[in-house]
Each structure stands twice: as structure tokens, then as C-alpha cells.
PDB file of C-alpha atoms in Angstrom:
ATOM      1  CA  UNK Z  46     162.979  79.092 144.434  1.00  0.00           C
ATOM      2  CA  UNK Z  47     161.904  76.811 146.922  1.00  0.00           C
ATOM      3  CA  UNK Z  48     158.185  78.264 147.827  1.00  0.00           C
ATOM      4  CA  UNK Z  49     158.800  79.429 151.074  1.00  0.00           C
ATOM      5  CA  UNK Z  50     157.260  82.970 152.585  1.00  0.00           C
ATOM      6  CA  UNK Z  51     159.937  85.314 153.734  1.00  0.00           C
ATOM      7  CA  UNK Z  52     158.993  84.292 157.314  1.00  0.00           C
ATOM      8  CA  UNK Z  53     160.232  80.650 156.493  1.00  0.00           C
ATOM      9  CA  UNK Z  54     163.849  81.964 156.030  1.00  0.00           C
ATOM     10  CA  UNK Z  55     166.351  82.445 158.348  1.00  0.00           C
ATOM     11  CA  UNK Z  56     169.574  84.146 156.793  1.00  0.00           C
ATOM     12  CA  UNK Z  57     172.909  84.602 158.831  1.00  0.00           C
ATOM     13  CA  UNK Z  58     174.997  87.308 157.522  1.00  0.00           C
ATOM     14  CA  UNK Z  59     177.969  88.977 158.839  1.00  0.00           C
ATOM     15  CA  UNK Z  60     179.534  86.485 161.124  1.00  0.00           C
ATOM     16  CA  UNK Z  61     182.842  86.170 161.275  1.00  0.00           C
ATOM     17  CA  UNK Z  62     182.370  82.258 161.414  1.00  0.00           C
ATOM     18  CA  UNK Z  63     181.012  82.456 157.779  1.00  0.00           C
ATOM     19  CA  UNK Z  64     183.341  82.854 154.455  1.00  0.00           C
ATOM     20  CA  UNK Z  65     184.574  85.909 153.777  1.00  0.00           C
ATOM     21  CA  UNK Z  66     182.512  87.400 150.815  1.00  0.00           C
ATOM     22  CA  UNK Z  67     182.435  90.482 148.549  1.00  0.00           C
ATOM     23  CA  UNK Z  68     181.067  92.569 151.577  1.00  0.00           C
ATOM     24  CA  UNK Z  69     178.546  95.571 151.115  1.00  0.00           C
ATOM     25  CA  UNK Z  70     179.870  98.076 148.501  1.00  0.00           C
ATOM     26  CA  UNK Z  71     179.737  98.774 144.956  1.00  0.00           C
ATOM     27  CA  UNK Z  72     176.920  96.455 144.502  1.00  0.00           C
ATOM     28  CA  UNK Z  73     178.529  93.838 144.702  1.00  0.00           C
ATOM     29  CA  UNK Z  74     176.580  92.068 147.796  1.00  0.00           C
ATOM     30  CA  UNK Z  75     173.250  90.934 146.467  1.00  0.00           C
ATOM     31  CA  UNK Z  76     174.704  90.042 143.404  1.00  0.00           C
ATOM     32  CA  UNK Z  77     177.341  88.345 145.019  1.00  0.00           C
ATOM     33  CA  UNK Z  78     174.959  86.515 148.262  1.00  0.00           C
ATOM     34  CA  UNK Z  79     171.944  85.947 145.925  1.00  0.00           C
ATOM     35  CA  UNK Z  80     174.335  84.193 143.070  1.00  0.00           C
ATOM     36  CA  UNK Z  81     175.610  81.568 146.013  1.00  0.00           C
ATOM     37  CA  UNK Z  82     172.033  80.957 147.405  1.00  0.00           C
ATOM     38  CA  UNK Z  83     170.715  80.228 143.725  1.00  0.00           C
ATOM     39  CA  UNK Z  84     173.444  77.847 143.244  1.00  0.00           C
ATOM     40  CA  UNK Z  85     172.511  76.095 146.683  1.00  0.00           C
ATOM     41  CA  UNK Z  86     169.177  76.231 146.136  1.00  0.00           C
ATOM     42  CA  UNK Z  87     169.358  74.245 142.825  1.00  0.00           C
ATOM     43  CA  UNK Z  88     170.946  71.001 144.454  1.00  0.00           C
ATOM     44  CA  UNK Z  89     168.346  71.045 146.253  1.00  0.00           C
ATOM     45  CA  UNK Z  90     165.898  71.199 143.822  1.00  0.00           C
ATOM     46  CA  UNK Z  91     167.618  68.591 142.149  1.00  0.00           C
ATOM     47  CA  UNK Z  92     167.208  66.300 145.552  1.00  0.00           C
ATOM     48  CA  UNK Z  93     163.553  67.123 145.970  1.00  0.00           C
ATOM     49  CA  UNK Z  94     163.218  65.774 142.600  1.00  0.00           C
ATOM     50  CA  UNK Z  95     164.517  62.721 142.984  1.00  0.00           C
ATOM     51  CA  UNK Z  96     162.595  62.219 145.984  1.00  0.00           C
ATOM     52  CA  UNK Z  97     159.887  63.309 143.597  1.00  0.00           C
ATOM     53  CA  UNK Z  98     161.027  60.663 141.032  1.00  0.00           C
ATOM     54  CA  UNK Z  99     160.198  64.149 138.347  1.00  0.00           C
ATOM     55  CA  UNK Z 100     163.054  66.210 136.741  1.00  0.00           C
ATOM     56  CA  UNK Z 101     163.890  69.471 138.699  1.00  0.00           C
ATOM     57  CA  UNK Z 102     162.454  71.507 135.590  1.00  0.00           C
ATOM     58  CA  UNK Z 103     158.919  69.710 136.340  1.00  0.00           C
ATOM     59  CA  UNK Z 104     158.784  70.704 139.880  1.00  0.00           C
ATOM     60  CA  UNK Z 105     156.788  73.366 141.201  1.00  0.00           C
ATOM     61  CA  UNK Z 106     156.982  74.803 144.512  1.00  0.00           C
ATOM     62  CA  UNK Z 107     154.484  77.153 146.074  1.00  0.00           C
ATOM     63  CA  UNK Z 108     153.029  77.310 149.268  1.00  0.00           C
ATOM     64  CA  UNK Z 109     155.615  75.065 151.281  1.00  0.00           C
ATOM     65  CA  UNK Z 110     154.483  72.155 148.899  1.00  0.00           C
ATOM     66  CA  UNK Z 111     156.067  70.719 145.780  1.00  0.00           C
ATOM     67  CA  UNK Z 112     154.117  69.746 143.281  1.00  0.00           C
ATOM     68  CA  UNK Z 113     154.869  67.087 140.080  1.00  0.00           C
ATOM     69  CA  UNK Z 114     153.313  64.468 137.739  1.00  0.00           C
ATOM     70  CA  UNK Z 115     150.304  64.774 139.351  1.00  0.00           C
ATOM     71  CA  UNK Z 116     151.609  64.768 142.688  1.00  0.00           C
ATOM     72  CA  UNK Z 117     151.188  67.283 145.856  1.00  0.00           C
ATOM     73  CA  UNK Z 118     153.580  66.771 148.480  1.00  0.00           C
ATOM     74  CA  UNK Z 119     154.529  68.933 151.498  1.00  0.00           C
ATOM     75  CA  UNK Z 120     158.039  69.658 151.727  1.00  0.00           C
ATOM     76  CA  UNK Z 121     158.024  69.127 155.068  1.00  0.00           C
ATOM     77  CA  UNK Z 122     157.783  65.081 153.728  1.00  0.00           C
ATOM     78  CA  UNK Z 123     159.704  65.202 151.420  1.00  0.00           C
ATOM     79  CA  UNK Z 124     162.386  66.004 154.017  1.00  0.00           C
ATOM     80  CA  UNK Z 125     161.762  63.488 155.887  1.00  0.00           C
ATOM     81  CA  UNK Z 126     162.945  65.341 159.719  1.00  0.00           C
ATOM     82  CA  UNK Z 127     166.437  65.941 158.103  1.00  0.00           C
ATOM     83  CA  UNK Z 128     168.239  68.720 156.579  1.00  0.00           C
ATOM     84  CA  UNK Z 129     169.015  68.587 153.238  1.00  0.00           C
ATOM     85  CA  UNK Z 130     172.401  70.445 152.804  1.00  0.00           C
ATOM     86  CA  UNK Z 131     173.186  72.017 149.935  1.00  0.00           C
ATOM     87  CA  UNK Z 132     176.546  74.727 149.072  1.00  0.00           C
ATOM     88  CA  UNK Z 133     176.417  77.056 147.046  1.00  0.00           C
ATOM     89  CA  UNK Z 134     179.908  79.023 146.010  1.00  0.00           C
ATOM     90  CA  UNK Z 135     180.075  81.678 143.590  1.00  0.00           C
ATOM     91  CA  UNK Z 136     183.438  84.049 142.684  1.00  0.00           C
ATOM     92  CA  UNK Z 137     184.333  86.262 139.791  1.00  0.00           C
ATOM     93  CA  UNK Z 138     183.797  85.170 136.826  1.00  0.00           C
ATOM     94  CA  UNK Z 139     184.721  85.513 133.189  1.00  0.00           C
ATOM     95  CA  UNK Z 140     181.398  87.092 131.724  1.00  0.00           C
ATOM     96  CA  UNK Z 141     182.103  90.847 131.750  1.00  0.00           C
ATOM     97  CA  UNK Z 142     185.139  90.539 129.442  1.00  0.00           C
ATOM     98  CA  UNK Z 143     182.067  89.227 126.782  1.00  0.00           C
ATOM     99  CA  UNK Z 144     179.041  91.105 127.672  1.00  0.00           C
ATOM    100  CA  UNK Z 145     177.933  94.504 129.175  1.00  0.00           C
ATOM    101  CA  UNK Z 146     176.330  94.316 132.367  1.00  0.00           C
ATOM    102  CA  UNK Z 147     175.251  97.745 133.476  1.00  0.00           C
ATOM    103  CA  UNK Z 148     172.404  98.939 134.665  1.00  0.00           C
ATOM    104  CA  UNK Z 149     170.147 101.473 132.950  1.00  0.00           C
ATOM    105  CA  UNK Z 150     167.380 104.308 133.447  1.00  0.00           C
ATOM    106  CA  UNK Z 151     165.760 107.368 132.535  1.00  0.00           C
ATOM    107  CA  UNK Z 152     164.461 110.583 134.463  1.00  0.00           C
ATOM    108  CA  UNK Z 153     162.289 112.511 133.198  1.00  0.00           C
ATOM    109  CA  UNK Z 154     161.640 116.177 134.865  1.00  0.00           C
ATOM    110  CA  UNK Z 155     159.254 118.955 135.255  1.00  0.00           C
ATOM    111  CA  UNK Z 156     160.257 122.088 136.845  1.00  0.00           C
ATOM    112  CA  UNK Z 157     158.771 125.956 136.957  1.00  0.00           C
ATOM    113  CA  UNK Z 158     161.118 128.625 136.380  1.00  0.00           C
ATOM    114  CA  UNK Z 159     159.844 132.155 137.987  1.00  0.00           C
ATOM    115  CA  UNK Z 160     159.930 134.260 134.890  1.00  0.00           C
ATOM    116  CA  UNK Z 161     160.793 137.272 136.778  1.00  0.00           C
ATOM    117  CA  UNK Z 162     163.154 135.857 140.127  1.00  0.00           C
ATOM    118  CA  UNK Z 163     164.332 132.850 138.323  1.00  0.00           C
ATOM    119  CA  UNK Z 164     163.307 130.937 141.475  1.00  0.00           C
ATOM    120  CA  UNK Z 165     162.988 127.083 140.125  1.00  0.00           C
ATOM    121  CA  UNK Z 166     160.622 124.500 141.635  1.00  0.00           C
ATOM    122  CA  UNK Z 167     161.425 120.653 140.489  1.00  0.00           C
ATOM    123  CA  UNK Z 168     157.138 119.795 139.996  1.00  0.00           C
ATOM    124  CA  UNK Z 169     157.739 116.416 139.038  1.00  0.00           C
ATOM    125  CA  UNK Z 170     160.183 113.684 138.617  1.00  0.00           C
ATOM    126  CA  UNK Z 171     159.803 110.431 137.559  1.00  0.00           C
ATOM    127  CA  UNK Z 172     162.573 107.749 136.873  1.00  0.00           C
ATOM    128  CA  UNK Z 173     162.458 104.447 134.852  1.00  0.00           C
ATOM    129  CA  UNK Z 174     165.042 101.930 136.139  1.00  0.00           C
ATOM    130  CA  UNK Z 175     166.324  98.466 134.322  1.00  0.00           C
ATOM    131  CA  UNK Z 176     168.279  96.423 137.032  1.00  0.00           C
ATOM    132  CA  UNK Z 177     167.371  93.183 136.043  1.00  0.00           C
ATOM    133  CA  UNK Z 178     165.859  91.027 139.015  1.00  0.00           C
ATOM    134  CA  UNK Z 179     164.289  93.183 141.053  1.00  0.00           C
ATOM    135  CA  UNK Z 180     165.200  91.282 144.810  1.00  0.00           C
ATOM    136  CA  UNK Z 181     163.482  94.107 146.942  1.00  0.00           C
ATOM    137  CA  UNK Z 182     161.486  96.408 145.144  1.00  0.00           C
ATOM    138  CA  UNK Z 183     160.455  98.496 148.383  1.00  0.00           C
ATOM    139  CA  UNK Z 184     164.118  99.107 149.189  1.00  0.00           C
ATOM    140  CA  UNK Z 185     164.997  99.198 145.586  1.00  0.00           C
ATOM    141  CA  UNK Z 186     162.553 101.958 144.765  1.00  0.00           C
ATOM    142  CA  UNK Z 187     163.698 103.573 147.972  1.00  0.00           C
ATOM    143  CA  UNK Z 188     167.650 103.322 146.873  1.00  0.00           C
ATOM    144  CA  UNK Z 189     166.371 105.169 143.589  1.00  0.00           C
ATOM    145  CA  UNK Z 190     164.251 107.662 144.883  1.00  0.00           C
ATOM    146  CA  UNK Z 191     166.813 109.259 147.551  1.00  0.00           C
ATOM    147  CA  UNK Z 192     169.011 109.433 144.569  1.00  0.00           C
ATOM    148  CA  UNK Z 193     166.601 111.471 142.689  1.00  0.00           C
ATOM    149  CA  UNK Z 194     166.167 113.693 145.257  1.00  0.00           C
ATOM    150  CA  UNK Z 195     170.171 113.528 145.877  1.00  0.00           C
ATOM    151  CA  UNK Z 196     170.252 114.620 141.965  1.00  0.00           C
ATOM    152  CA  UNK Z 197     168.038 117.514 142.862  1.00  0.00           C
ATOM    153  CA  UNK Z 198     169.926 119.088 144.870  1.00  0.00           C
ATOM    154  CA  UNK Z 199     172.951 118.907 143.587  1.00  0.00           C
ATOM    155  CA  UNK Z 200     171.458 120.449 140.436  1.00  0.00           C
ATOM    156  CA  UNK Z 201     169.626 123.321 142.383  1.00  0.00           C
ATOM    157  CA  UNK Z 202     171.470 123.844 145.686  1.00  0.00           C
ATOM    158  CA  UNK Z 203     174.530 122.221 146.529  1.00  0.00           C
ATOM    159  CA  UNK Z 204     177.444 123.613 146.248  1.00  0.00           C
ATOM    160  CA  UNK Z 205     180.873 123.312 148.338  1.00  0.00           C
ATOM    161  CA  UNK Z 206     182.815 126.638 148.463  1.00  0.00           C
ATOM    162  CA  UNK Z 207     186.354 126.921 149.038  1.00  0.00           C
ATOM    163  CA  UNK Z 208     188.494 129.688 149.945  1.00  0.00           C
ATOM    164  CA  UNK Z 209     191.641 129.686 147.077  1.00  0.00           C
ATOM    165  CA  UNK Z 210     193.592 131.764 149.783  1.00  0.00           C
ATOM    166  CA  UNK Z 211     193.289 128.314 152.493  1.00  0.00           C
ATOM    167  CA  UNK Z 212     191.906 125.864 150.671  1.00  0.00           C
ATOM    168  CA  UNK Z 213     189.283 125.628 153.750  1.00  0.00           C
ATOM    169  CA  UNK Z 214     185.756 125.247 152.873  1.00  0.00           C
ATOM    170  CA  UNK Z 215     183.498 128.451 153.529  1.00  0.00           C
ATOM    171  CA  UNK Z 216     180.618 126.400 154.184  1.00  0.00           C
ATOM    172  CA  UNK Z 217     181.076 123.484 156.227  1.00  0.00           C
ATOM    173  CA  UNK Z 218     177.792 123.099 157.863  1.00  0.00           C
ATOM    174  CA  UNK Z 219     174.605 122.297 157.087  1.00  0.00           C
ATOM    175  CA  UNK Z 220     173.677 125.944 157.966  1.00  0.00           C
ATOM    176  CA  UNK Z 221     175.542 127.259 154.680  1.00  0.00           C
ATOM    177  CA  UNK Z 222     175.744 124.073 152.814  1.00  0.00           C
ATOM    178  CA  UNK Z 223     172.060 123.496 151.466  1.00  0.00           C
ATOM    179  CA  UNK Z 224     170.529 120.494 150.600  1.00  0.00           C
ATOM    180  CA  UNK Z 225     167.027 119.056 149.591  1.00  0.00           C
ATOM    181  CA  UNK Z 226     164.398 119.045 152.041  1.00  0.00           C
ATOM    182  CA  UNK Z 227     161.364 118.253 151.800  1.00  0.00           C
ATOM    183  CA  UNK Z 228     159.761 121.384 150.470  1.00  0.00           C
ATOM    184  CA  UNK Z 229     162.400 121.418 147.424  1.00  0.00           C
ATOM    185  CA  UNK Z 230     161.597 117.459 146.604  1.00  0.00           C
ATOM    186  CA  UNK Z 231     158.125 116.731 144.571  1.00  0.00           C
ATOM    187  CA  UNK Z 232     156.428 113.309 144.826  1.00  0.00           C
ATOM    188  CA  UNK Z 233     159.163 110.818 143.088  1.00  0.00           C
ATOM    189  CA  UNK Z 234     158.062 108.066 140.959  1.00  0.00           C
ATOM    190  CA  UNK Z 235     160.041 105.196 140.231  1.00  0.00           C
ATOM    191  CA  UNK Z 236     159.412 102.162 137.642  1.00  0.00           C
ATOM    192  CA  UNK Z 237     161.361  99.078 136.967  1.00  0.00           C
ATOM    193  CA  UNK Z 238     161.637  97.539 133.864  1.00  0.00           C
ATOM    194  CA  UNK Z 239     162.544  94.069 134.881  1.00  0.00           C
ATOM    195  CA  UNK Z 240     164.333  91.994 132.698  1.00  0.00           C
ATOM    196  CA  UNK Z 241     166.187  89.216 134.336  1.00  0.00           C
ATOM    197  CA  UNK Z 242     169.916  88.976 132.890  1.00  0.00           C
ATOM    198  CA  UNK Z 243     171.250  85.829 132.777  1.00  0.00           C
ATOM    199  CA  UNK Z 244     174.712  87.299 132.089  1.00  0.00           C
ATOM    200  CA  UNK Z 245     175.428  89.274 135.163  1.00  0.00           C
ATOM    201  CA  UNK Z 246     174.976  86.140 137.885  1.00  0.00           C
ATOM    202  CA  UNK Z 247     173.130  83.715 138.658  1.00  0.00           C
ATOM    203  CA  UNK Z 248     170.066  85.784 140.209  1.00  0.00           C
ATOM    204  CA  UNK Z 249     170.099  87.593 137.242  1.00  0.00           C
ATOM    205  CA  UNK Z 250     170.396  90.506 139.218  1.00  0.00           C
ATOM    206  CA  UNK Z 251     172.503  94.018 138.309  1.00  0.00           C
ATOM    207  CA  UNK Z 252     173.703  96.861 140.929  1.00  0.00           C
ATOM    208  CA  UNK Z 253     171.206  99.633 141.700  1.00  0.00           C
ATOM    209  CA  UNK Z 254     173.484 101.766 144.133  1.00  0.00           C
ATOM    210  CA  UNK Z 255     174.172 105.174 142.355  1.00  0.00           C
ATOM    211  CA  UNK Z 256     171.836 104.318 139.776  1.00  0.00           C
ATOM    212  CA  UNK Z 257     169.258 107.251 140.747  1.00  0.00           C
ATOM    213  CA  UNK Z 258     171.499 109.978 140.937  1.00  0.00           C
ATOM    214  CA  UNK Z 259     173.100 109.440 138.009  1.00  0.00           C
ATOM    215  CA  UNK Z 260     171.813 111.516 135.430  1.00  0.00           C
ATOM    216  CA  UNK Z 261     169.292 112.939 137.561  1.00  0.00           C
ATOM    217  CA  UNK Z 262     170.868 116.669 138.238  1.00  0.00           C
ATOM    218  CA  UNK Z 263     171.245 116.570 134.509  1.00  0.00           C
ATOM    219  CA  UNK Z 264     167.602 115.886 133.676  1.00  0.00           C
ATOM    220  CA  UNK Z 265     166.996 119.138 135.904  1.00  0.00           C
ATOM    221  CA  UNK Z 266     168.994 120.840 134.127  1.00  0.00           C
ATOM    222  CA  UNK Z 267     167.567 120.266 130.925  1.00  0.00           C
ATOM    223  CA  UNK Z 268     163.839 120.882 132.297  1.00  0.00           C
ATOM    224  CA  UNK Z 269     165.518 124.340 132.912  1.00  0.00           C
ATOM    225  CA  UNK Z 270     166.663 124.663 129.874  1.00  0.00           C
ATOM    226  CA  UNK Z 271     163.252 123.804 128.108  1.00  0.00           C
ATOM    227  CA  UNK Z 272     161.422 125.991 130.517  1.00  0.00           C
ATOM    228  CA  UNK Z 273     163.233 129.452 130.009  1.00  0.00           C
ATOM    229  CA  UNK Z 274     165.861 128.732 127.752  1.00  0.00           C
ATOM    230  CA  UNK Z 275     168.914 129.067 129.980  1.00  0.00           C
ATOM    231  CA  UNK Z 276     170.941 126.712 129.245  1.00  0.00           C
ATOM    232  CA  UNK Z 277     173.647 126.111 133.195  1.00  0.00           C
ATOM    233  CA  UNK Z 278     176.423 124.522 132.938  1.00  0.00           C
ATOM    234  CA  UNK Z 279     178.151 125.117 136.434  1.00  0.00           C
ATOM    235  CA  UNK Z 280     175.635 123.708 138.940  1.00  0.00           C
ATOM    236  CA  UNK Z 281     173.968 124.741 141.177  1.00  0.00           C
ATOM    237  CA  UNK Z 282     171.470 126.416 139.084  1.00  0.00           C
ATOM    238  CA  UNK Z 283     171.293 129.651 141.199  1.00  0.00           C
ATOM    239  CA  UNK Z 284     169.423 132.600 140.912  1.00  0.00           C
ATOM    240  CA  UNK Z 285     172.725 134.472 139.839  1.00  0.00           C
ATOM    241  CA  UNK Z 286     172.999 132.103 136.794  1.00  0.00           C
ATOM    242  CA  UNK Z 287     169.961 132.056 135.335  1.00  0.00           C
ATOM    243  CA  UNK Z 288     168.620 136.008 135.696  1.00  0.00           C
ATOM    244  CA  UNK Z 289     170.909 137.389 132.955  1.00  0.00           C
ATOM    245  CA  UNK Z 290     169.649 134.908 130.386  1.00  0.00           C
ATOM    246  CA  UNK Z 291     165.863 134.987 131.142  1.00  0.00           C
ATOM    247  CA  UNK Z 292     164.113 136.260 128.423  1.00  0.00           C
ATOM    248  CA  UNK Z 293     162.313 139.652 128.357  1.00  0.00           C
ATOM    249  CA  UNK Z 294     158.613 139.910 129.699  1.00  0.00           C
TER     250      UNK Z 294
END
């Protein structure tokens, strides 16, 4: 908002000198951080542009200068060697009692079935996310993607046993309990659609969290279903669940 490089900001978070906020948790804190710093960051847009003698809407600031009517001025100037201190203070709000604000995607999965072991290899996976500002779209993609690979395993290999007789888990180390690596995890690809929601916040941003895994074991699932025509619905897809249904060579 204010045409600065990344390397021009300095953020403070997690002081205990600072306001208590919504913390980091059920996506709440970019939302939540992001919303305040918007807030701040239009008063002072609105004091650059009377020191511009232009309306806010007419400023435009790029390359640590603002720019209006005409006029190219580094902010640096415009500041004049003081601080211009703005506050920015955001809370809940009223707007999800009148709109929906969830985030949305799609995953869309290929996957070989063995016709004669019923071994299954996910070949691709790709995932098309809508979480309206994108803030970080390294991280963002990154959140996404080690859901989709979460989703994979879940759908092919995870699975937490439990004896009735002790209510103990069989399985409690990563020895017996098996997860994704990197053999069982194809290149992930991961899209945003990016439409800025003005009803969520400020920022216009929406929670990516849990986003990737959900629905992501289920797309899996489905491949499986379209490759051999078993349809599982007691993950893990094992071995044992999908050999009696494979169809006849």
C-alpha cells in the first residue's frame, strides 16, 4: 500500500509489550494482523495526500515515491525526518452473520491401479485454490501442497489401529504407522484463483490452513474408483480392499 520493498519493513510481532491479538490458529492471524495494518496504512495515505494537496484515491506509490497531479515526490520528503503515526485496530465484526466467507478449491487426481496387485500410485495431483488475497504465495502454495500430500496419505496409507481389548494403539510409531514419503507423493501443482473479498476483512484476505487437505483423500479416492472401478469407502485404500473388486483380466 505504501510502495515499499519487503526490505523497507520492519514488523514486530509477538511481544508481550504489543496488544494482545487473535494469535496464530484457525486462520485467524493474517486476516486478523493484515486487516489492522490496512487500516493504519490508510491514514496514512490520507496524510501523504494532503501533503500532496491530491485525494488519497489519486495517489500512487511505487518505488519509495508517491506520485500525483503531475507530481513525483520521494516519500522520504514528504516525511519530512518525522514519523508519521498512524493506528490501525480491527476486532470481530458483524459481516459473517450476512455473507459466506469460506474459502474454496478443487483437486483433481491421477492415479494407476496395478490391475493384478492392486498396488496404487497417486501420478498426478493438481489443486486449484480461491483464498482471496493471496499475502504469500510461496508459503501459501507451500501450506496447500503439504496438505495434498497430507490427503494422500491418509487416503492410501494411514491408518491408526487400536486394540478393542485396551483401547491402546497397535501402531504407535512411525515404524507401523505409515505415512507419505517422498516416493508415494508425485509433483503437486497448486493454482490460485485470486479474487480479493471485500467481505471477509479489510485485506480481503480468507484462511488457507486446512484448505489442501480437505477434499484431497477424497479426490484419490475417486481416481480409484475411475481407474478400476472399486469404489473404498473405509480408508486407507489397501491392497486388502481393493483385490476382491478388481475386475477380471
Amino acid at each position: 500500500m505504501l510502495g515499499l520493498t519487503v526490505a523497507d519493513v520492519t514488523v514486530q510481532l509477538g511481544d508481550t509489550d504489543l496488544p494482545p491479538s487473535a494469535g496464530s490458529g484457525g486462520s485467524f492471524g493474517a486476516g486478523s494482523a493484515g486487516s489492522a495494518v490496512v487500516l493504519a496504512c490508510e491514514d496514512i495515505l490520507a496524510e501523504l495526500a494532503l501533503r500532496m494537496n491530491a485525494a488519497p484515491e489519486d495517489l500512487v506509490l511505487r518505488d519509495g515515491c508517491v506520485t500525483a497531479g503531475g507530481r513525483r515526490v520521494a516519500l522520504a520528503d514528504l516525511v519530512r525526518g518525522e514519523a508519521i503515526v498512524a493506528l490501525g485496530k480491527t476486532g470481530p465484526g458483524t459481516e459473517s452473520k450476512r455473507t459466506s466467507q469460506a474459502s474454496h478449491g478443487a483437486h483433481f487426481v491421477e492415479v494407476a491401479v496395478h490391475a493384478v496387485t492392486g498396488e496404487t500410485r497417486v501420478r498426478r495431483m493438481l489443486g486449484v485454490f480461491d483464498v482471496g488475497r493471496v499475502l504469500n504465495r510461496q508459503t501459501a502454495a507451500s501450506q496447500l501442497s503439504g496438505g495434498m500430500a497430507w490427503g494422500i496419505a491418509y487416503a492410501l496409507c494411514e491408518d491408526a489401529v487400536v486394540d478393542t481389548r485396551t483401547g491402546c494403539f497397535v501402531n504407535p510409531d512411525f515404524g507401523e504407522y505409515h505415512v507419505a514419503v517422498h516416493a508415494d507423493v508425485p509433483v503437486i501443482e497448486v493454482y490460485f484463483v485470486e479474487e480479493i473479498d471485500a467481505s471477509a476483512n479489510p485485506v480481503g484476505a480468507k484462511g488457507v490452513d486446512e484448505l489442501g487437505i480437505s477434499g484431497a483423500g477424497a479426490a484419490v479416492a475417486n481416481a480409484i474408483y475411475n481407474a478400476c472401478g472399486v469404489r473404498v469407502r473405509d480408508f486407507p485404500a489397501t491392497l486388502d480392499k481393493l483385490l476382491p473388486g478388481l475386475p477380471p483380466l
